[in-house]
Coordinates of C-alpha atoms in Angstrom, one line a residue:
Chain A
X1224 CA 1.9 -9.0 32.6
X1225 CA 1.5 -5.3 33.1
X1226 CA 3.1 -5.2 36.3
X1227 CA 6.1 -7.1 34.9
X1228 CA 6.5 -4.6 32.2
X1229 CA 6.3 -1.6 35.0
X1230 CA 8.9 -3.7 37.2
X1231 CA 11.0 -3.8 34.2
X1232 CA 10.6 0.2 33.1
X1233 CA 11.2 0.9 36.6
X1234 CA 14.4 -1.1 37.2
X1235 CA 15.6 0.6 33.6
X1236 CA 15.1 3.9 34.9
X1237 CA 16.8 3.3 37.9
X1238 CA 19.7 1.9 36.5
X1239 CA 19.9 5.0 34.0
X1240 CA 20.0 7.2 37.5
X1241 CA 22.5 5.3 39.1
X1242 CA 25.0 5.5 36.1
X1243 CA 24.7 1.4 35.3
X1244 CA 25.1 2.3 31.7
X1245 CA 28.6 4.1 31.8
X1246 CA 29.7 1.2 34.0
X1247 CA 28.3 -1.5 31.8
X1248 CA 29.2 0.3 28.7
X1249 CA 32.0 3.0 28.4
X1250 CA 30.9 4.0 24.9
X1251 CA 27.2 4.5 25.8
X1252 CA 23.8 3.7 24.5
X1253 CA 24.8 1.7 22.0
X1254 CA 27.4 -0.5 23.4
X1255 CA 24.7 -1.1 26.5
X1256 CA 22.9 -3.1 23.3
X1257 CA 25.8 -4.8 22.7
X1258 CA 26.3 -5.5 26.5
X1259 CA 22.8 -7.0 26.7
X1260 CA 22.4 -8.7 23.2
X1261 CA 25.9 -9.8 22.7
X1262 CA 26.4 -10.9 18.7
X1263 CA 22.6 -11.6 18.8
X1264 CA 22.6 -7.8 17.8
X1265 CA 24.2 -8.3 14.3
X1266 CA 21.8 -11.2 13.6
X1267 CA 18.6 -8.7 14.4
X1268 CA 20.4 -6.2 12.6
X1269 CA 20.7 -8.6 9.7
X1270 CA 17.2 -9.9 10.2
X1271 CA 15.6 -6.0 9.9
X1272 CA 17.9 -5.2 7.1
X1273 CA 16.4 -8.0 5.1
X1274 CA 12.8 -6.9 6.2
X1275 CA 13.3 -3.7 4.8
X1276 CA 14.3 -5.5 1.1
X1277 CA 10.9 -7.3 1.8
X1278 CA 9.2 -3.8 2.5
X1279 CA 10.5 -2.8 -0.6
X1280 CA 9.3 -5.2 -2.5
X1281 CA 5.8 -4.9 -1.1
X1282 CA 5.9 -8.3 1.4
X1283 CA 6.8 -10.3 -2.3
X1284 CA 9.7 -11.9 -1.0
X1285 CA 11.3 -15.7 -0.6
X1286 CA 11.3 -17.4 2.4
X1287 CA 14.1 -19.9 3.6
X1288 CA 12.4 -22.7 1.6
X1289 CA 12.4 -20.6 -1.7
X1290 CA 14.6 -19.9 -4.3
X1291 CA 16.8 -17.0 -3.1
X1292 CA 19.5 -16.4 -6.0
X1293 CA 17.2 -13.3 -7.0
X1294 CA 17.8 -12.0 -3.7
X1295 CA 21.2 -12.3 -2.5
X1296 CA 21.7 -8.5 -2.4
X1297 CA 19.1 -6.4 -1.2
X1298 CA 17.5 -4.4 -3.9
X1299 CA 16.9 -1.1 -2.0
X1300 CA 21.2 -1.1 -1.6
X1301 CA 21.5 -2.0 -5.3
X1302 CA 19.2 0.5 -6.5
X1303 CA 21.1 3.3 -4.0
X1304 CA 24.3 2.0 -6.0
X1305 CA 25.9 1.1 -2.7
X1306 CA 26.7 -2.6 -3.3
X1307 CA 27.5 -4.8 -6.5
X1308 CA 24.6 -7.1 -7.7
X1309 CA 25.1 -10.6 -7.1
X1310 CA 21.5 -11.3 -7.8
X1311 CA 21.6 -14.3 -10.7
X1312 CA 18.1 -15.4 -10.2
X1313 CA 14.5 -14.6 -11.7
X1314 CA 13.2 -12.1 -9.1
X1315 CA 9.8 -11.7 -11.0
X1316 CA 9.0 -15.4 -10.5
X1317 CA 11.1 -16.9 -7.5
X1318 CA 7.7 -19.0 -6.4
X1319 CA 7.8 -20.8 -10.0
X1320 CA 4.7 -22.9 -11.2
X1321 CA 2.1 -23.8 -8.7
X1322 CA 3.3 -27.0 -7.1
X1323 CA -0.2 -28.4 -6.1
X1324 CA -3.6 -27.4 -5.9
X1325 CA -3.2 -26.0 -2.4
X1326 CA -0.1 -24.1 -3.3
X1327 CA -2.2 -22.6 -6.3
X1328 CA -5.1 -21.8 -3.8
X1329 CA -2.9 -20.5 -1.3
X1330 CA -1.2 -18.0 -3.8
X1331 CA -4.4 -15.7 -3.4
X1332 CA -3.7 -15.3 0.7
X1333 CA -0.1 -13.7 0.2
X1334 CA 1.8 -11.0 -2.3
X1335 CA 2.7 -13.1 -5.5
X1336 CA 3.8 -10.1 -8.2
X1337 CA 7.2 -8.6 -8.0
X1338 CA 7.0 -5.0 -7.2
X1339 CA 9.2 -1.9 -5.7
X1340 CA 7.7 0.6 -3.7
X1341 CA 7.3 3.8 -5.2
X1342 CA 6.9 2.2 -8.6
X1343 CA 3.7 2.0 -10.2
X1344 CA 2.4 -1.6 -10.9
X1345 CA -0.5 -3.3 -12.5
X1346 CA -2.3 -3.9 -9.6
X1347 CA -1.2 -1.3 -7.2
X1348 CA -1.6 1.8 -9.5
X1349 CA -3.5 3.9 -6.9
X1350 CA -0.1 4.1 -4.5
X1351 CA 3.1 5.8 -5.6
X1352 CA 5.4 7.8 -4.9
X1353 CA 6.4 8.3 -1.1
X1354 CA 6.1 4.9 -0.3
X1355 CA 9.7 4.2 0.0
X1356 CA 9.6 5.7 3.4
X1357 CA 8.1 2.4 4.7
X1358 CA 11.6 0.6 4.6
X1359 CA 13.0 3.4 6.9
X1360 CA 11.9 2.2 10.3
X1361 CA 13.7 -1.2 9.8
X1362 CA 17.0 0.4 8.5
X1363 CA 17.2 2.5 11.7
X1364 CA 16.6 -0.3 13.8
X1365 CA 19.2 -2.3 11.9
X1366 CA 21.5 0.5 12.5
X1367 CA 20.7 0.8 16.2
X1368 CA 21.6 -2.4 16.6
X1369 CA 24.7 -2.7 14.3
X1370 CA 25.9 0.5 14.1
X1371 CA 28.9 -0.7 12.3
X1372 CA 27.7 -1.7 9.0
X1373 CA 28.5 1.3 6.6
X1374 CA 25.8 0.0 4.1
X1375 CA 22.9 0.6 6.3
X1376 CA 24.0 4.5 6.6
X1377 CA 24.6 4.7 2.8
X1378 CA 21.8 3.3 1.5
X1379 CA 19.4 4.8 4.2
X1380 CA 21.1 8.1 3.2
X1381 CA 20.2 7.6 -0.4
X1382 CA 16.4 6.8 0.3
X1383 CA 16.3 9.9 2.5
X1384 CA 17.7 11.7 -0.2
X1385 CA 15.8 10.5 -3.1
X1386 CA 12.4 11.6 -0.4
X1387 CA 13.7 15.0 -0.1
X1388 CA 14.9 14.8 3.4
X1389 CA 18.5 16.2 3.0
X1390 CA 18.8 17.2 6.2
X1391 CA 17.8 14.0 8.0
X1392 CA 20.3 12.2 5.6
X1393 CA 23.4 14.4 6.5
X1394 CA 22.6 14.0 9.9
X1395 CA 22.3 10.0 9.8
X1396 CA 25.6 9.7 7.8
X1397 CA 27.1 11.9 10.5
X1398 CA 25.9 9.5 13.0
X1399 CA 27.6 6.8 10.9
X1400 CA 30.7 8.7 10.9
X1401 CA 30.6 8.8 14.5
X1402 CA 30.9 4.9 14.8
X1403 CA 33.1 4.5 11.8
X1404 CA 35.1 7.5 11.6
X1405 CA 36.4 8.2 8.1
X1406 CA 34.4 5.1 6.5
X1407 CA 34.8 5.6 2.6
X1408 CA 31.6 4.5 1.7
X1409 CA 29.9 7.1 4.3
X1410 CA 32.2 9.6 3.0
X1411 CA 31.1 9.1 -0.5
X1412 CA 27.4 9.1 0.3
X1413 CA 28.1 12.7 2.3
X1414 CA 29.6 13.7 -1.0
X1415 CA 26.9 12.8 -3.2
X1416 CA 24.6 14.9 -1.0
X1417 CA 26.7 17.9 -1.3
X1418 CA 26.8 17.2 -4.9
X1419 CA 23.5 16.4 -6.3
X1420 CA 21.2 18.0 -3.2
X1421 CA 23.1 21.1 -1.9
X1422 CA 25.0 21.6 -5.0
X1423 CA 28.2 22.5 -3.2
X1424 CA 30.6 21.0 -5.9
X1425 CA 33.8 22.0 -3.8
X1426 CA 32.4 20.2 -0.6
X1427 CA 31.7 17.2 -2.7
X1428 CA 35.1 17.1 -4.2
X1429 CA 36.6 17.3 -0.7
X1430 CA 34.3 14.7 0.6
X1431 CA 35.3 12.3 -2.7
X1432 CA 39.0 12.8 -2.1
X1433 CA 38.8 12.1 1.3
X1434 CA 36.8 9.0 0.9
X1435 CA 39.6 8.5 -1.9
X1436 CA 42.4 8.2 0.5
X1437 CA 40.6 6.3 2.8
X1438 CA 40.0 3.8 0.7
X1439 CA 43.6 3.5 -0.1
X1440 CA 44.4 3.3 3.6
X1441 CA 41.8 0.8 4.1
X1442 CA 40.8 -1.4 1.4
X1443 CA 43.9 -1.5 -0.8
X1444 CA 45.7 -3.9 1.0
X1445 CA 42.9 -6.3 1.5
X1446 CA 42.7 -9.3 -0.2
X1447 CA 39.1 -8.5 -1.6
X1448 CA 38.8 -4.9 -1.9
X1449 CA 35.6 -3.1 -2.6
X1450 CA 36.5 -2.4 -6.1
X1451 CA 32.9 -1.5 -6.7
X1452 CA 33.3 1.4 -4.4
X1453 CA 36.3 2.7 -5.8
X1454 CA 34.8 2.5 -9.0
X1455 CA 31.8 4.8 -8.1
X1456 CA 34.5 7.1 -6.1
X1457 CA 36.8 7.6 -9.1
X1458 CA 33.8 7.7 -11.8
X1459 CA 31.8 10.7 -9.6
X1460 CA 35.7 12.6 -9.1
X1461 CA 36.3 12.0 -12.6
X1462 CA 32.4 13.3 -13.7
X1463 CA 32.8 16.3 -11.6
X1464 CA 36.5 17.4 -12.5
X1465 CA 35.0 17.4 -16.5
X1466 CA 32.3 19.3 -15.5
X1467 CA 34.7 21.9 -13.7
X1468 CA 36.5 22.0 -16.7
X1469 CA 39.9 20.3 -15.2
X1470 CA 40.2 17.8 -17.8
X1471 CA 43.7 17.0 -16.8
X1472 CA 42.8 15.9 -13.4
X1473 CA 39.7 14.1 -14.6
X1474 CA 41.9 11.8 -17.0
X1475 CA 44.0 11.0 -14.4
X1476 CA 41.0 9.5 -12.5
X1477 CA 40.0 8.0 -15.7
X1478 CA 43.1 6.1 -16.2
X1479 CA 42.9 4.8 -12.4
X1480 CA 39.1 3.9 -13.1
X1481 CA 40.2 2.1 -16.4
X1482 CA 42.4 -0.4 -14.4
X1483 CA 39.8 -1.6 -12.0
X1484 CA 36.5 -0.8 -14.0
X1485 CA 34.4 -3.9 -15.0
X1486 CA 34.0 -2.1 -18.2
X1487 CA 37.5 -0.8 -19.6
X1488 CA 36.2 -0.1 -23.3
X1489 CA 33.7 2.4 -22.3
X1490 CA 36.0 4.1 -19.7
X1491 CA 38.5 4.5 -22.8
X1492 CA 35.6 6.2 -24.7
X1493 CA 35.2 8.7 -22.2
X1494 CA 39.4 9.1 -22.2
X1495 CA 39.2 9.4 -25.9
X1496 CA 36.3 12.0 -25.5
X1497 CA 38.5 14.0 -23.1
X1498 CA 41.7 14.2 -25.1
X1499 CA 39.8 15.2 -28.2
X1500 CA 39.8 18.9 -29.1
X1501 CA 36.0 18.6 -29.6
X1502 CA 35.8 16.7 -26.0
X1503 CA 36.4 19.9 -24.0
X1504 CA 34.2 20.3 -21.0
X1505 CA 31.0 23.0 -21.4
X1506 CA 33.1 25.3 -19.1
X1507 CA 36.1 25.6 -21.4
X1508 CA 33.8 25.9 -24.2
X1509 CA 32.2 29.3 -22.4
X1510 CA 35.9 30.6 -22.1
X1511 CA 36.7 33.1 -24.6
Chain B
X1057 CA -30.4 -25.3 19.0
X1058 CA -31.7 -23.1 21.9
X1059 CA -29.7 -25.5 24.6
X1060 CA -26.6 -25.1 22.6
X1061 CA -26.9 -21.1 22.6
X1062 CA -27.5 -21.2 26.0
X1063 CA -24.4 -23.1 26.8
X1064 CA -22.5 -20.7 24.4
X1065 CA -23.8 -17.7 26.4
X1066 CA -22.5 -19.1 29.4
X1067 CA -19.0 -19.4 27.6
X1068 CA -19.4 -15.6 26.5
X1069 CA -20.1 -14.6 29.6
X1070 CA -17.1 -16.3 31.3
X1071 CA -14.6 -14.6 28.7
X1072 CA -16.2 -11.2 29.7
X1073 CA -15.9 -11.6 33.2
X1074 CA -12.3 -12.8 32.8
X1075 CA -9.5 -10.2 32.6
X1076 CA -7.7 -12.0 29.7
X1077 CA -9.0 -10.1 27.1
X1078 CA -8.9 -6.8 28.8
X1079 CA -5.1 -7.2 29.8
X1080 CA -4.1 -8.5 26.3
X1081 CA -5.8 -5.6 24.3
X1082 CA -4.5 -3.1 26.8
X1083 CA -1.0 -4.6 26.2
X1084 CA -1.6 -4.6 22.6
X1085 CA -2.7 -1.0 22.3
X1086 CA -0.1 0.2 24.6
X1087 CA 2.8 -1.1 23.0
X1088 CA 1.4 -0.1 19.2
X1089 CA 0.9 3.3 20.5
X1090 CA 4.5 3.2 22.0
X1091 CA 5.8 2.0 18.3
X1092 CA 3.8 4.4 16.6
X1093 CA 4.9 7.3 18.8
X1094 CA 8.6 6.7 18.1
X1095 CA 9.8 9.9 15.7
X1096 CA 11.6 8.2 12.6
X1097 CA 13.7 10.8 10.6
X1098 CA 10.6 13.2 11.3
X1099 CA 8.2 11.3 9.0
X1100 CA 4.8 11.1 10.4
X1101 CA 3.3 9.1 7.4
X1102 CA 5.4 5.7 8.2
X1103 CA 2.6 3.4 9.2
X1104 CA 3.5 0.0 7.9
X1105 CA 5.9 -1.2 10.4
X1106 CA 3.0 -0.1 13.3
X1107 CA 0.4 -2.2 11.4
X1108 CA 2.5 -5.0 11.2
X1109 CA 3.4 -4.8 15.1
X1110 CA -0.2 -4.6 16.3
X1111 CA -1.4 -7.3 13.5
X1112 CA 1.2 -9.4 15.3
X1113 CA 0.0 -8.5 18.7
X1114 CA -3.9 -9.1 17.4
X1115 CA -2.6 -12.4 16.0
X1116 CA -0.9 -13.7 19.2
X1117 CA -3.6 -12.6 21.6
X1118 CA -6.5 -13.9 19.7
X1119 CA -4.7 -17.4 19.5
X1120 CA -3.9 -17.1 23.1
X1121 CA -7.7 -16.1 24.1
X1122 CA -9.3 -18.7 21.5
X1123 CA -7.2 -21.7 23.1
X1124 CA -6.6 -21.1 26.7
X1125 CA -10.6 -20.5 26.8
X1126 CA -11.4 -23.6 25.2
X1127 CA -8.8 -25.6 26.5
X1128 CA -10.5 -25.1 30.3
X1129 CA -14.3 -25.5 29.4
X1130 CA -14.4 -29.7 29.4
X1131 CA -11.8 -30.2 32.3
X1132 CA -13.5 -27.3 34.4
X1133 CA -16.7 -29.1 34.2
X1134 CA -15.1 -32.3 35.2
X1135 CA -13.1 -30.7 37.9
X1136 CA -16.5 -29.0 39.2
X1137 CA -18.1 -31.9 38.8
X1138 CA -20.9 -30.2 36.7
X1139 CA -20.6 -32.6 34.1
X1140 CA -22.8 -35.2 35.4
X1141 CA -25.8 -32.9 36.5
X1142 CA -25.4 -31.5 32.9
X1143 CA -25.6 -34.6 30.9
X1144 CA -28.7 -35.7 33.4
X1145 CA -30.7 -33.1 32.1
X1146 CA -32.1 -33.6 28.5
X1147 CA -28.7 -32.5 26.6
X1148 CA -26.7 -34.6 25.1
X1149 CA -22.8 -34.7 24.6
X1150 CA -22.9 -33.6 21.3
X1151 CA -25.0 -30.5 22.1
X1152 CA -22.7 -29.5 25.4
X1153 CA -19.7 -29.5 22.5
X1154 CA -21.5 -27.4 20.5
X1155 CA -22.1 -25.2 22.8
X1156 CA -18.7 -24.9 24.2
X1157 CA -17.4 -24.6 20.5
X1158 CA -19.6 -21.9 19.4
X1159 CA -19.5 -20.1 22.8
X1160 CA -15.6 -19.8 22.3
X1161 CA -15.8 -18.8 18.7
X1162 CA -18.6 -16.1 19.4
X1163 CA -16.3 -14.6 22.0
X1164 CA -13.4 -14.9 19.9
X1165 CA -15.3 -13.2 17.2
X1166 CA -16.3 -10.4 19.7
X1167 CA -12.6 -9.7 20.9
X1168 CA -11.5 -9.6 17.1
X1169 CA -14.2 -7.0 16.4
X1170 CA -12.3 -4.7 19.2
X1171 CA -9.0 -5.3 17.9
X1172 CA -10.0 -4.7 14.3
X1173 CA -11.8 -1.8 15.2
X1174 CA -8.6 -0.4 17.0
X1175 CA -6.6 -1.4 14.2
X1176 CA -8.4 0.3 11.7
X1177 CA -8.4 3.8 13.5
X1178 CA -4.6 3.6 14.0
X1179 CA -4.2 3.3 10.7
X1180 CA -6.5 6.1 10.2
X1181 CA -4.7 8.4 12.3
X1182 CA -1.3 7.8 10.5
X1183 CA -3.2 9.0 7.2
X1184 CA -3.1 5.5 6.0
X1185 CA -6.4 4.0 5.9
X1186 CA -7.0 0.4 5.1
X1187 CA -8.9 -0.5 2.2
X1188 CA -12.2 -1.6 4.3
X1189 CA -12.9 -4.9 1.7
X1190 CA -9.5 -6.4 2.7
X1191 CA -9.9 -5.2 6.5
X1192 CA -13.1 -7.0 6.3
X1193 CA -11.4 -10.3 4.4
X1194 CA -8.8 -10.3 7.0
X1195 CA -11.0 -10.3 10.0
X1196 CA -13.5 -12.5 8.7
X1197 CA -10.7 -15.4 7.5
X1198 CA -9.1 -14.8 10.9
X1199 CA -12.2 -15.5 12.7
X1200 CA -12.6 -18.6 10.8
X1201 CA -9.0 -19.9 11.5
X1202 CA -9.7 -18.8 15.3
X1203 CA -12.9 -21.6 14.7
X1204 CA -10.4 -24.2 13.4
X1205 CA -7.9 -23.7 16.6
X1206 CA -10.7 -23.7 18.6
X1207 CA -11.9 -27.3 17.2
X1208 CA -8.4 -28.7 17.8
X1209 CA -8.5 -27.2 21.6
X1210 CA -11.7 -29.1 21.9
X1211 CA -10.5 -32.2 20.7
X1212 CA -7.2 -31.3 22.5
X1213 CA -9.4 -31.3 25.9
X1214 CA -10.7 -34.7 25.7
X1215 CA -7.1 -36.2 25.1
X1216 CA -4.8 -34.4 27.5
X1217 CA -4.9 -34.3 30.9
X1218 CA -4.4 -31.1 32.0
X1219 CA -5.5 -27.9 30.4
X1220 CA -1.9 -26.3 30.2
X1221 CA -0.5 -29.0 28.5
X1222 CA -3.5 -28.9 25.8
X1223 CA -3.0 -25.3 25.4
X1224 CA 0.9 -25.2 25.1
X1225 CA 0.7 -28.3 22.6
X1226 CA -2.1 -26.3 20.8
X1227 CA -0.5 -23.1 20.5
X1228 CA 3.1 -24.9 19.2
X1229 CA 1.1 -27.1 16.7
X1230 CA -1.0 -23.5 15.3
X1231 CA 2.6 -21.6 15.4
X1232 CA 4.1 -24.4 13.4
X1233 CA 1.1 -24.6 11.2
X1234 CA 1.1 -20.8 10.3
X1235 CA 5.0 -21.0 10.1
X1236 CA 6.0 -24.2 7.7
X1237 CA 2.7 -25.3 6.6
X1238 CA 2.9 -23.8 3.3
X1239 CA 6.3 -25.6 2.6
X1240 CA 5.6 -29.0 4.1
X1241 CA 5.6 -30.7 0.4
X1242 CA 8.7 -28.6 -0.4
X1243 CA 10.6 -30.4 2.5
X1244 CA 9.1 -33.9 2.0
X1245 CA 11.0 -33.4 -1.5
X1246 CA 14.1 -33.0 0.2
X1247 CA 13.6 -35.7 2.6
X1248 CA 14.2 -39.5 2.5
X1249 CA 11.7 -42.6 2.7
X1250 CA 9.4 -42.9 4.8
X1251 CA 9.8 -39.0 6.2
X1252 CA 9.0 -38.0 2.8
X1253 CA 5.6 -39.7 2.7
X1254 CA 4.9 -38.5 6.2
X1255 CA 5.5 -34.9 5.2
X1256 CA 3.2 -35.3 2.4
X1257 CA 0.6 -36.9 4.2
X1258 CA 0.7 -34.2 6.8
X1259 CA 0.7 -31.2 3.9
X1260 CA -2.6 -32.7 2.5
X1261 CA -4.1 -33.7 6.0
X1262 CA -3.4 -31.0 8.0
X1263 CA -5.4 -27.6 7.7
X1264 CA -3.5 -24.7 5.8
X1265 CA -4.0 -21.9 8.2
X1266 CA -1.9 -19.5 6.2
X1267 CA -5.3 -19.4 3.9
X1268 CA -6.6 -17.4 6.5
X1269 CA -3.5 -15.1 7.1
X1270 CA -3.8 -12.0 5.1
X1271 CA -1.1 -10.3 7.3
X1272 CA 1.4 -9.4 4.1
X1273 CA -1.4 -8.2 2.0
X1274 CA -2.7 -5.9 4.5
X1275 CA 0.5 -4.4 5.6
X1276 CA 1.6 -3.6 2.4
X1277 CA -1.8 -2.3 0.8
X1278 CA -2.5 -5.0 -1.5
X1279 CA -6.0 -5.3 -2.9
X1280 CA -8.8 -7.6 -1.6
X1281 CA -8.5 -11.0 -2.3
X1282 CA -11.1 -12.3 -4.8
X1283 CA -14.4 -12.9 -3.2
X1284 CA -14.7 -16.7 -4.5
X1285 CA -11.6 -17.4 -3.0
X1286 CA -12.6 -16.2 0.3
X1287 CA -15.8 -18.1 0.0
X1288 CA -14.0 -21.2 -0.8
X1289 CA -11.6 -20.7 2.1
X1290 CA -14.5 -20.4 4.3
X1291 CA -15.7 -23.8 3.4
X1292 CA -12.3 -25.2 3.9
X1293 CA -12.3 -23.5 7.3
X1294 CA -15.6 -24.7 8.4
X1295 CA -15.0 -28.6 7.0
X1296 CA -12.0 -28.6 9.5
X1297 CA -14.1 -27.2 12.2
X1298 CA -16.7 -30.2 11.5
X1299 CA -14.1 -32.4 11.8
X1300 CA -12.6 -31.3 15.1
X1301 CA -16.3 -31.1 16.1
X1302 CA -16.6 -34.8 15.1
X1303 CA -13.5 -36.0 16.5
X1304 CA -14.7 -34.3 19.6
X1305 CA -17.8 -35.9 19.7
X1306 CA -16.6 -39.5 19.1
X1307 CA -13.8 -38.6 21.9
X1308 CA -16.5 -37.5 24.6
X1309 CA -18.7 -40.5 23.6
X1310 CA -15.8 -43.2 24.9
X1311 CA -14.7 -40.5 27.8
X1312 CA -15.7 -42.3 31.1
X1313 CA -17.8 -39.8 33.4
X1314 CA -16.3 -40.9 36.6

């Protein structure tokens, strides 16, 4: 076995020196994975993506034989605000009541309590913040195997940002942009970094405006456009403009947002607040 | 008991002399260290994926060692024609089988000690020390599971013609039990008769090896299992070991010695 491993390693190094990767894959390293794994890499990437969600739950996760209604949208993506939830089940009790004495006894030997990493729980109070890092290897692997899934980049960057790793988050998003140039979701998350971590409002505005333009180009003509992302972009732009005291621009974004939002009433309230004289922004209030 | 232990010692010495364990341990250690050396977002505290990989390799290696060691015991005695001289001495067939079973089980236990010590060192080096009680429980239940697997392989070695076929079938059955054993009753509910009854019978009759697999608890730092549950699982495993041993004795009694 050791000889076999050494042989494979030698062959890989030799092929690398001979320039095989360029011949096999014109676009470099990632395409080499595509050549060897084909479409399997997407299946594997999906497997690792789900594994990250299983890690996020500390191993409390339904198998293919269990009720998966509450786990249709990965919770770590949902918490990152990068996907609309399609979960309609009871995430705390997918196991249901024990079916028989073997099932009841077996539950002592695997996780049977719903938790999210980084949050205190009844039985795991000695573990705490920072545990979210454990999902990162699987996301890194998922992105390597399927570099064309923007959700992987955006949600990974969110968790990196939450852990204070802003530089790494930005680098990872830029890696994503190399694979998916101008992707609106990645641009949106990049804007979040500049808005929240770097406090660079001008850059955040530019990035979100770019995200909005790209959304129009790519999603608007689709039969089922990603309206969830549009909502996020418009809401954040409106909030940014309101904070900057540019209420007229904020109103434009809000009117658009109202037409696509699942909660038009609350957007109308926001619009009313901006239109009323007392609804002036903090920046305007400071003006003499 | 002295006779049984004498035969068990031969099995243990055989495993020490053979290279299976050393190769598997080196391979597991190298692969784990390689995985652990990868820089993921410049965070050196990420540890659970390394523990998971190492635990998987330990599980595979221990099953391979247990099954292959046991599967060749009786056939090699027949092949080298030493079984007749062994039974000519005042040693019963049951004692021969007990010696083989005990030897393989103790040898696997020694391998597990090395594997788990490495796992513990690995996690402490990553600043993520595992809780000792859970680690002890995981190692103990793992050993009990190997006892059941060894019992199955021993019985299989008296049924199947070649050690290779016995090892392959045992490995497939064990992996199947670990993977879907827990869900056989659920599968039964969605199946039509007579498959439904067959699956339900299998669910209650076959050993539930998942009771001995604390992988998820260990990887995700859950608290230890209640000791009474560990005790019950131990009795459950020992019961299946005894069943397999009894079956092996019955098969060996019926086996012709030519």
